[in-house]
Amino acid sequence: MIELSLVGVRVELPSNQPIVLLKETAGD
């Protein structure tokens, strides 16, 4: 299993819509 802990907000052009990156934590 891969432990992934990613949190952030990106703006995808040209949509200009804020996309919240998926946040997963193993053993939460």
PDB file of C-alpha atoms in Angstrom:
ATOM      1  CA  MET A   1       0.000   0.000   0.000  1.00  0.00           C
ATOM      2  CA  ILE A   2       1.194   3.484  -0.813  1.00  0.00           C
ATOM      3  CA  GLU A   3       0.833   6.145   1.849  1.00  0.00           C
ATOM      4  CA  LEU A   4      -0.351   9.345   0.256  1.00  0.00           C
ATOM      5  CA  SER A   5      -0.667  12.594   2.126  1.00  0.00           C
ATOM      6  CA  LEU A   6      -1.358  15.367  -0.325  1.00  0.00           C
ATOM      7  CA  VAL A   7      -3.264  18.543   0.356  1.00  0.00           C
ATOM      8  CA  GLY A   8      -3.452  21.564  -1.904  1.00  0.00           C
ATOM      9  CA  VAL A   9      -5.445  23.694  -4.287  1.00  0.00           C
ATOM     10  CA  ARG A  10      -4.690  24.081  -7.978  1.00  0.00           C
ATOM     11  CA  VAL A  11      -6.151  26.375 -10.588  1.00  0.00           C
ATOM     12  CA  GLU A  12      -6.673  24.566 -13.864  1.00  0.00           C
ATOM     13  CA  LEU A  13      -6.690  26.847 -16.899  1.00  0.00           C
ATOM     14  CA  PRO A  14      -8.542  27.866 -18.859  1.00  0.00           C
ATOM     15  CA  SER A  15     -11.392  26.783 -16.616  1.00  0.00           C
ATOM     16  CA  ASN A  16      -9.999  28.914 -13.785  1.00  0.00           C
ATOM     17  CA  GLN A  17     -11.651  26.548 -11.338  1.00  0.00           C
ATOM     18  CA  PRO A  18      -9.916  25.768  -8.032  1.00  0.00           C
ATOM     19  CA  ILE A  19      -9.430  22.025  -7.719  1.00  0.00           C
ATOM     20  CA  VAL A  20      -8.773  20.548  -4.309  1.00  0.00           C
ATOM     21  CA  LEU A  21      -6.170  17.821  -4.516  1.00  0.00           C
ATOM     22  CA  LEU A  22      -7.157  14.512  -3.041  1.00  0.00           C
ATOM     23  CA  LYS A  23      -5.932  13.958   0.490  1.00  0.00           C
ATOM     24  CA  GLU A  24      -5.507  10.409   1.724  1.00  0.00           C
ATOM     25  CA  THR A  25      -3.792   9.160   4.842  1.00  0.00           C
ATOM     26  CA  ALA A  26      -3.157   5.545   5.701  1.00  0.00           C
ATOM     27  CA  GLY A  27      -4.326   4.592   9.172  1.00  0.00           C
ATOM     28  CA  ASP A  28      -6.589   7.571   9.635  1.00  0.00           C
TER      29      ASP A  28
END
